[in-house]
PDB file of C-alpha atoms in Angstrom:
ATOM      1  CA  MET A   1     -43.160  43.070 -22.491  1.00 58.00           C
ATOM      2  CA  ASP A   2     -45.944  44.248 -20.183  1.00 77.00           C
ATOM      3  CA  PHE A   3     -49.002  42.078 -19.751  1.00 78.00           C
ATOM      4  CA  ASP A   4     -51.955  43.973 -21.248  1.00 77.00           C
ATOM      5  CA  TRP A   5     -55.290  42.900 -19.781  1.00 81.00           C
ATOM      6  CA  SER A   6     -57.220  44.948 -22.330  1.00 83.00           C
ATOM      7  CA  VAL A   7     -56.065  42.542 -25.037  1.00 86.00           C
ATOM      8  CA  ILE A   8     -57.856  39.706 -23.228  1.00 86.00           C
ATOM      9  CA  TRP A   9     -61.059  41.693 -22.783  1.00 90.00           C
ATOM     10  CA  GLN A  10     -61.096  42.568 -26.468  1.00 90.00           C
ATOM     11  CA  ALA A  11     -60.514  38.952 -27.490  1.00 90.00           C
ATOM     12  CA  LEU A  12     -62.886  37.432 -24.935  1.00 91.00           C
ATOM     13  CA  PRO A  13     -66.055  37.368 -27.120  1.00 92.00           C
ATOM     14  CA  GLU A  14     -64.280  35.416 -29.861  1.00 93.00           C
ATOM     15  CA  LEU A  15     -62.594  33.110 -27.358  1.00 94.00           C
ATOM     16  CA  LEU A  16     -65.914  32.344 -25.672  1.00 94.00           C
ATOM     17  CA  LYS A  17     -67.430  31.629 -29.065  1.00 94.00           C
ATOM     18  CA  GLY A  18     -64.665  29.105 -29.653  1.00 94.00           C
ATOM     19  CA  ALA A  19     -65.226  27.670 -26.166  1.00 95.00           C
ATOM     20  CA  ARG A  20     -68.900  27.092 -26.941  1.00 96.00           C
ATOM     21  CA  LEU A  21     -67.933  25.124 -30.044  1.00 95.00           C
ATOM     22  CA  THR A  22     -65.403  23.163 -27.974  1.00 96.00           C
ATOM     23  CA  ILE A  23     -68.125  22.196 -25.491  1.00 95.00           C
ATOM     24  CA  PHE A  24     -70.517  21.284 -28.312  1.00 96.00           C
ATOM     25  CA  ILE A  25     -67.993  18.988 -30.017  1.00 96.00           C
ATOM     26  CA  ALA A  26     -67.049  17.306 -26.745  1.00 96.00           C
ATOM     27  CA  LEU A  27     -70.663  16.891 -25.596  1.00 96.00           C
ATOM     28  CA  VAL A  28     -72.012  15.443 -28.837  1.00 97.00           C
ATOM     29  CA  GLY A  29     -68.937  13.280 -29.288  1.00 96.00           C
ATOM     30  CA  LEU A  30     -69.141  11.881 -25.760  1.00 96.00           C
ATOM     31  CA  VAL A  31     -72.841  11.078 -26.092  1.00 97.00           C
ATOM     32  CA  GLY A  32     -72.080   9.043 -29.206  1.00 97.00           C
ATOM     33  CA  GLY A  33     -68.970   7.567 -27.615  1.00 96.00           C
ATOM     34  CA  MET A  34     -70.942   6.559 -24.537  1.00 96.00           C
ATOM     35  CA  ALA A  35     -73.561   4.742 -26.617  1.00 96.00           C
ATOM     36  CA  ILE A  36     -71.039   2.860 -28.766  1.00 97.00           C
ATOM     37  CA  GLY A  37     -68.626   2.293 -25.894  1.00 96.00           C
ATOM     38  CA  THR A  38     -71.312   0.796 -23.665  1.00 95.00           C
ATOM     39  CA  LEU A  39     -72.375  -1.606 -26.411  1.00 96.00           C
ATOM     40  CA  VAL A  40     -68.805  -2.621 -27.218  1.00 97.00           C
ATOM     41  CA  GLY A  41     -67.955  -2.981 -23.529  1.00 96.00           C
ATOM     42  CA  LEU A  42     -70.913  -5.272 -22.883  1.00 95.00           C
ATOM     43  CA  VAL A  43     -70.002  -7.390 -25.897  1.00 95.00           C
ATOM     44  CA  ARG A  44     -66.442  -7.597 -24.591  1.00 94.00           C
ATOM     45  CA  ALA A  45     -67.734  -8.731 -21.203  1.00 92.00           C
ATOM     46  CA  TYR A  46     -70.573 -11.077 -22.140  1.00 91.00           C
ATOM     47  CA  GLY A  47     -70.688 -11.418 -25.923  1.00 89.00           C
ATOM     48  CA  HIS A  48     -70.012 -14.339 -28.244  1.00 90.00           C
ATOM     49  CA  PRO A  49     -66.278 -15.035 -28.688  1.00 92.00           C
ATOM     50  CA  ILE A  50     -66.356 -13.952 -32.344  1.00 95.00           C
ATOM     51  CA  PHE A  51     -67.990 -10.607 -31.554  1.00 94.00           C
ATOM     52  CA  ASN A  52     -65.719 -10.260 -28.530  1.00 94.00           C
ATOM     53  CA  TRP A  53     -62.699 -10.697 -30.788  1.00 96.00           C
ATOM     54  CA  LEU A  54     -63.978  -8.118 -33.305  1.00 96.00           C
ATOM     55  CA  CYS A  55     -64.616  -5.602 -30.543  1.00 95.00           C
ATOM     56  CA  PHE A  56     -61.171  -6.314 -29.112  1.00 96.00           C
ATOM     57  CA  ILE A  57     -59.579  -5.450 -32.469  1.00 96.00           C
ATOM     58  CA  TYR A  58     -61.636  -2.240 -32.653  1.00 96.00           C
ATOM     59  CA  VAL A  59     -60.609  -1.167 -29.151  1.00 96.00           C
ATOM     60  CA  GLU A  60     -56.933  -1.940 -29.641  1.00 96.00           C
ATOM     61  CA  LEU A  61     -56.839  -0.247 -33.050  1.00 96.00           C
ATOM     62  CA  ILE A  62     -58.344   2.977 -31.732  1.00 96.00           C
ATOM     63  CA  ARG A  63     -56.427   3.044 -28.450  1.00 95.00           C
ATOM     64  CA  GLY A  64     -53.198   2.277 -30.285  1.00 95.00           C
ATOM     65  CA  THR A  65     -53.362   5.313 -32.579  1.00 95.00           C
ATOM     66  CA  PRO A  66     -53.379   9.032 -31.639  1.00 95.00           C
ATOM     67  CA  ILE A  67     -56.636  10.926 -32.032  1.00 95.00           C
ATOM     68  CA  ILE A  68     -54.914  13.449 -34.293  1.00 94.00           C
ATOM     69  CA  VAL A  69     -54.077  10.637 -36.729  1.00 95.00           C
ATOM     70  CA  GLN A  70     -57.682   9.441 -36.563  1.00 95.00           C
ATOM     71  CA  VAL A  71     -59.160  12.851 -37.385  1.00 95.00           C
ATOM     72  CA  MET A  72     -56.648  13.376 -40.199  1.00 94.00           C
ATOM     73  CA  PHE A  73     -57.618   9.986 -41.632  1.00 94.00           C
ATOM     74  CA  ILE A  74     -61.327  10.797 -41.420  1.00 93.00           C
ATOM     75  CA  TYR A  75     -60.938  14.244 -42.956  1.00 93.00           C
ATOM     76  CA  PHE A  76     -58.247  13.656 -45.592  1.00 92.00           C
ATOM     77  CA  ALA A  77     -58.008   9.911 -46.326  1.00 91.00           C
ATOM     78  CA  LEU A  78     -61.645   8.819 -46.093  1.00 87.00           C
ATOM     79  CA  PRO A  79     -62.767  10.974 -49.047  1.00 85.00           C
ATOM     80  CA  LEU A  80     -60.104   9.291 -51.192  1.00 86.00           C
ATOM     81  CA  LEU A  81     -60.992   5.766 -50.063  1.00 86.00           C
ATOM     82  CA  ALA A  82     -64.791   5.970 -49.964  1.00 84.00           C
ATOM     83  CA  ASP A  83     -65.496   9.051 -52.095  1.00 81.00           C
ATOM     84  CA  VAL A  84     -67.260  10.623 -49.107  1.00 80.00           C
ATOM     85  CA  ARG A  85     -66.597  14.267 -48.345  1.00 83.00           C
ATOM     86  CA  ILE A  86     -66.894  15.232 -44.693  1.00 88.00           C
ATOM     87  CA  ASP A  87     -66.806  18.754 -43.284  1.00 92.00           C
ATOM     88  CA  PRO A  88     -64.336  19.691 -40.498  1.00 93.00           C
ATOM     89  CA  LEU A  89     -66.959  19.846 -37.722  1.00 94.00           C
ATOM     90  CA  SER A  90     -68.397  16.436 -38.585  1.00 94.00           C
ATOM     91  CA  ALA A  91     -64.885  14.985 -38.774  1.00 94.00           C
ATOM     92  CA  ALA A  92     -64.088  16.394 -35.322  1.00 95.00           C
ATOM     93  CA  ILE A  93     -67.257  14.999 -33.735  1.00 96.00           C
ATOM     94  CA  THR A  94     -66.791  11.630 -35.427  1.00 95.00           C
ATOM     95  CA  SER A  95     -63.234  11.343 -34.158  1.00 96.00           C
ATOM     96  CA  ILE A  96     -64.336  12.102 -30.583  1.00 97.00           C
ATOM     97  CA  VAL A  97     -67.078   9.459 -30.883  1.00 97.00           C
ATOM     98  CA  ILE A  98     -64.677   6.835 -32.213  1.00 97.00           C
ATOM     99  CA  ASN A  99     -61.814   7.646 -29.867  1.00 97.00           C
ATOM    100  CA  SER A 100     -63.817   7.977 -26.652  1.00 97.00           C
ATOM    101  CA  SER A 101     -65.909   4.866 -27.387  1.00 97.00           C
ATOM    102  CA  ALA A 102     -62.813   2.653 -27.339  1.00 97.00           C
ATOM    103  CA  TYR A 103     -61.752   3.887 -23.910  1.00 97.00           C
ATOM    104  CA  ILE A 104     -65.295   3.871 -22.547  1.00 97.00           C
ATOM    105  CA  ALA A 105     -65.696   0.272 -23.753  1.00 97.00           C
ATOM    106  CA  GLU A 106     -62.853  -0.856 -21.504  1.00 96.00           C
ATOM    107  CA  ILE A 107     -64.231   1.179 -18.600  1.00 96.00           C
ATOM    108  CA  VAL A 108     -67.642  -0.470 -19.024  1.00 95.00           C
ATOM    109  CA  ARG A 109     -66.144  -3.936 -19.411  1.00 95.00           C
ATOM    110  CA  GLY A 110     -64.047  -3.597 -16.287  1.00 93.00           C
ATOM    111  CA  ALA A 111     -66.906  -2.168 -14.220  1.00 92.00           C
ATOM    112  CA  PHE A 112     -69.397  -4.891 -15.176  1.00 93.00           C
ATOM    113  CA  LEU A 113     -66.907  -7.695 -14.650  1.00 91.00           C
ATOM    114  CA  SER A 114     -65.997  -6.271 -11.246  1.00 90.00           C
ATOM    115  CA  VAL A 115     -69.516  -6.987  -9.948  1.00 88.00           C
ATOM    116  CA  HIS A 116     -69.593 -10.386  -8.254  1.00 87.00           C
ATOM    117  CA  LYS A 117     -70.940 -13.063 -10.577  1.00 85.00           C
ATOM    118  CA  GLY A 118     -73.192 -14.296  -7.769  1.00 86.00           C
ATOM    119  CA  LEU A 119     -75.529 -11.357  -8.403  1.00 83.00           C
ATOM    120  CA  ARG A 120     -75.895 -12.362 -12.048  1.00 83.00           C
ATOM    121  CA  GLU A 121     -76.538 -15.968 -11.104  1.00 84.00           C
ATOM    122  CA  ALA A 122     -79.116 -14.904  -8.520  1.00 86.00           C
ATOM    123  CA  GLY A 123     -80.947 -12.760 -11.073  1.00 84.00           C
ATOM    124  CA  LEU A 124     -81.009 -15.562 -13.624  1.00 83.00           C
ATOM    125  CA  ALA A 125     -82.152 -18.005 -10.938  1.00 86.00           C
ATOM    126  CA  LEU A 126     -85.160 -15.744 -10.289  1.00 85.00           C
ATOM    127  CA  GLY A 127     -86.136 -16.121 -13.934  1.00 84.00           C
ATOM    128  CA  LEU A 128     -85.131 -12.659 -15.098  1.00 85.00           C
ATOM    129  CA  PRO A 129     -84.019 -12.296 -18.721  1.00 89.00           C
ATOM    130  CA  PHE A 130     -80.308 -11.654 -19.078  1.00 85.00           C
ATOM    131  CA  TRP A 131     -80.839  -8.083 -20.291  1.00 86.00           C
ATOM    132  CA  LYS A 132     -82.898  -7.302 -17.199  1.00 88.00           C
ATOM    133  CA  VAL A 133     -80.160  -8.738 -14.998  1.00 88.00           C
ATOM    134  CA  LEU A 134     -77.690  -6.395 -16.671  1.00 87.00           C
ATOM    135  CA  ALA A 135     -80.020  -3.397 -16.523  1.00 86.00           C
ATOM    136  CA  TYR A 136     -81.457  -3.740 -13.020  1.00 88.00           C
ATOM    137  CA  VAL A 137     -79.062  -5.917 -11.014  1.00 87.00           C
ATOM    138  CA  ILE A 138     -75.509  -5.486 -12.316  1.00 89.00           C
ATOM    139  CA  GLY A 139     -75.892  -2.170 -14.142  1.00 86.00           C
ATOM    140  CA  PRO A 140     -76.520   0.176 -11.175  1.00 86.00           C
ATOM    141  CA  LEU A 141     -73.543  -1.182  -9.242  1.00 88.00           C
ATOM    142  CA  ALA A 142     -71.290  -1.141 -12.306  1.00 89.00           C
ATOM    143  CA  PHE A 143     -72.272   2.432 -13.173  1.00 88.00           C
ATOM    144  CA  ARG A 144     -71.291   3.643  -9.720  1.00 86.00           C
ATOM    145  CA  ARG A 145     -67.893   2.029 -10.066  1.00 87.00           C
ATOM    146  CA  MET A 146     -67.228   3.398 -13.536  1.00 89.00           C
ATOM    147  CA  THR A 147     -68.205   6.988 -12.703  1.00 87.00           C
ATOM    148  CA  PRO A 148     -64.693   8.243 -11.758  1.00 87.00           C
ATOM    149  CA  ALA A 149     -63.125   6.737 -14.882  1.00 91.00           C
ATOM    150  CA  LEU A 150     -65.901   8.097 -17.098  1.00 91.00           C
ATOM    151  CA  GLY A 151     -65.371  11.530 -15.614  1.00 90.00           C
ATOM    152  CA  ASN A 152     -61.689  11.360 -16.433  1.00 92.00           C
ATOM    153  CA  GLN A 153     -62.495  10.376 -20.012  1.00 94.00           C
ATOM    154  CA  CYS A 154     -64.852  13.356 -20.344  1.00 94.00           C
ATOM    155  CA  ILE A 155     -62.061  15.725 -19.308  1.00 94.00           C
ATOM    156  CA  VAL A 156     -59.575  14.078 -21.689  1.00 95.00           C
ATOM    157  CA  SER A 157     -62.010  14.307 -24.614  1.00 95.00           C
ATOM    158  CA  LEU A 158     -62.732  17.965 -23.838  1.00 94.00           C
ATOM    159  CA  LYS A 159     -59.026  18.777 -24.043  1.00 94.00           C
ATOM    160  CA  ASP A 160     -58.565  16.604 -27.137  1.00 94.00           C
ATOM    161  CA  THR A 161     -60.763  19.024 -29.095  1.00 94.00           C
ATOM    162  CA  SER A 162     -57.761  21.380 -29.189  1.00 92.00           C
ATOM    163  CA  LEU A 163     -56.123  19.020 -31.676  1.00 92.00           C
ATOM    164  CA  PHE A 164     -58.796  19.763 -34.272  1.00 93.00           C
ATOM    165  CA  ILE A 165     -56.950  22.968 -35.071  1.00 91.00           C
ATOM    166  CA  VAL A 166     -55.170  20.869 -37.727  1.00 89.00           C
ATOM    167  CA  ILE A 167     -58.350  20.637 -39.838  1.00 91.00           C
ATOM    168  CA  GLY A 168     -59.494  24.209 -39.267  1.00 87.00           C
ATOM    169  CA  VAL A 169     -62.306  23.687 -36.770  1.00 90.00           C
ATOM    170  CA  GLY A 170     -62.996  27.021 -35.065  1.00 84.00           C
ATOM    171  CA  GLU A 171     -62.836  25.743 -31.495  1.00 89.00           C
ATOM    172  CA  LEU A 172     -61.104  27.523 -28.621  1.00 92.00           C
ATOM    173  CA  THR A 173     -57.495  26.832 -29.626  1.00 92.00           C
ATOM    174  CA  ARG A 174     -58.155  27.807 -33.237  1.00 92.00           C
ATOM    175  CA  SER A 175     -59.841  31.018 -32.113  1.00 91.00           C
ATOM    176  CA  GLY A 176     -56.836  31.847 -29.963  1.00 91.00           C
ATOM    177  CA  GLN A 177     -54.448  31.202 -32.833  1.00 91.00           C
ATOM    178  CA  GLU A 178     -56.398  33.457 -35.207  1.00 91.00           C
ATOM    179  CA  ILE A 179     -56.563  36.299 -32.675  1.00 90.00           C
ATOM    180  CA  MET A 180     -52.877  35.970 -31.856  1.00 89.00           C
ATOM    181  CA  ALA A 181     -52.012  36.067 -35.579  1.00 88.00           C
ATOM    182  CA  SER A 182     -53.790  39.412 -35.893  1.00 88.00           C
ATOM    183  CA  ASN A 183     -52.453  41.198 -32.784  1.00 84.00           C
ATOM    184  CA  PHE A 184     -49.227  39.242 -32.053  1.00 87.00           C
ATOM    185  CA  ARG A 185     -50.025  39.232 -28.304  1.00 85.00           C
ATOM    186  CA  ALA A 186     -49.157  35.595 -27.682  1.00 88.00           C
ATOM    187  CA  VAL A 187     -48.708  35.835 -23.911  1.00 90.00           C
ATOM    188  CA  GLU A 188     -52.116  37.390 -23.239  1.00 89.00           C
ATOM    189  CA  ILE A 189     -54.055  35.272 -25.750  1.00 91.00           C
ATOM    190  CA  TRP A 190     -52.620  31.895 -24.775  1.00 93.00           C
ATOM    191  CA  SER A 191     -52.954  32.769 -21.097  1.00 93.00           C
ATOM    192  CA  ALA A 192     -56.642  33.486 -21.700  1.00 94.00           C
ATOM    193  CA  VAL A 193     -57.065  30.237 -23.635  1.00 95.00           C
ATOM    194  CA  ALA A 194     -55.434  28.273 -20.816  1.00 95.00           C
ATOM    195  CA  ILE A 195     -57.651  29.945 -18.202  1.00 95.00           C
ATOM    196  CA  ILE A 196     -60.803  29.141 -20.161  1.00 95.00           C
ATOM    197  CA  TYR A 197     -59.759  25.498 -20.487  1.00 96.00           C
ATOM    198  CA  LEU A 198     -59.021  25.395 -16.757  1.00 96.00           C
ATOM    199  CA  ALA A 199     -62.435  26.878 -16.003  1.00 95.00           C
ATOM    200  CA  MET A 200     -64.227  24.298 -18.154  1.00 95.00           C
ATOM    201  CA  THR A 201     -62.353  21.343 -16.691  1.00 94.00           C
ATOM    202  CA  ALA A 202     -62.776  22.716 -13.146  1.00 94.00           C
ATOM    203  CA  VAL A 203     -66.558  22.917 -13.558  1.00 93.00           C
ATOM    204  CA  LEU A 204     -66.630  19.409 -15.000  1.00 91.00           C
ATOM    205  CA  SER A 205     -64.479  18.087 -12.145  1.00 90.00           C
ATOM    206  CA  LEU A 206     -66.778  19.716  -9.584  1.00 91.00           C
ATOM    207  CA  VAL A 207     -69.847  18.121 -11.159  1.00 88.00           C
ATOM    208  CA  LEU A 208     -68.145  14.723 -11.185  1.00 85.00           C
ATOM    209  CA  ARG A 209     -67.003  14.965  -7.565  1.00 84.00           C
ATOM    210  CA  THR A 210     -70.526  15.921  -6.510  1.00 86.00           C
ATOM    211  CA  THR A 211     -71.947  12.990  -8.457  1.00 81.00           C
ATOM    212  CA  GLU A 212     -69.479  10.574  -6.869  1.00 78.00           C
ATOM    213  CA  LYS A 213     -70.365  11.740  -3.366  1.00 79.00           C
ATOM    214  CA  ARG A 214     -74.101  11.459  -4.003  1.00 77.00           C
ATOM    215  CA  MET A 215     -73.827   8.003  -5.563  1.00 71.00           C
ATOM    216  CA  ARG A 216     -71.546   6.623  -2.862  1.00 65.00           C
ATOM    217  CA  ILE A 217     -69.071   4.855  -5.133  1.00 50.00           C
ATOM    218  CA  LEU A 218     -68.798   1.198  -4.123  1.00 50.00           C
TER     219      LEU A 218
END
């Protein structure tokens, strides 16, 4: 079968529409995951043993189950358990938030604990509140160290959005499947989908590499 480039050009508007939704889901999900993950990571590093234990269970539970199982639970099982109906887009975003937050929590914990404890002791000795020590003394150094790992998590979460095809979210992979079902040009359509994913991850990788160079990772 000959490769027909015109098929890609005809499908491109719909594929780009799906790509925009993919970026939206990943972006919103990672913002929420970053907020929750940072909080959980700090509790894991410096929190009370009871809260540390609860956060540990949360992290291990989420990291120990596939994201596709998590989104299926949110979309299909949660309405039965809590009588709460959730639409596919909200389920997709929620699963990215929950899944990414568990991994980000361990990234944050490791980065903060990697900073020498002498800096924390020096900040406390100067009379700074503990939150200011974390924010102004340990935080900047820890953030530099966690940047490469956070970048990797962003790329993983972006690609994980393809799994939301199982609940009918119209992201890039779903768009490709629908177009392919109508024209039966699997080679051209899935090649285009792969190229678009590569383009998105390449741009993200470039931004991350530039950030790492500017921040001089310690």
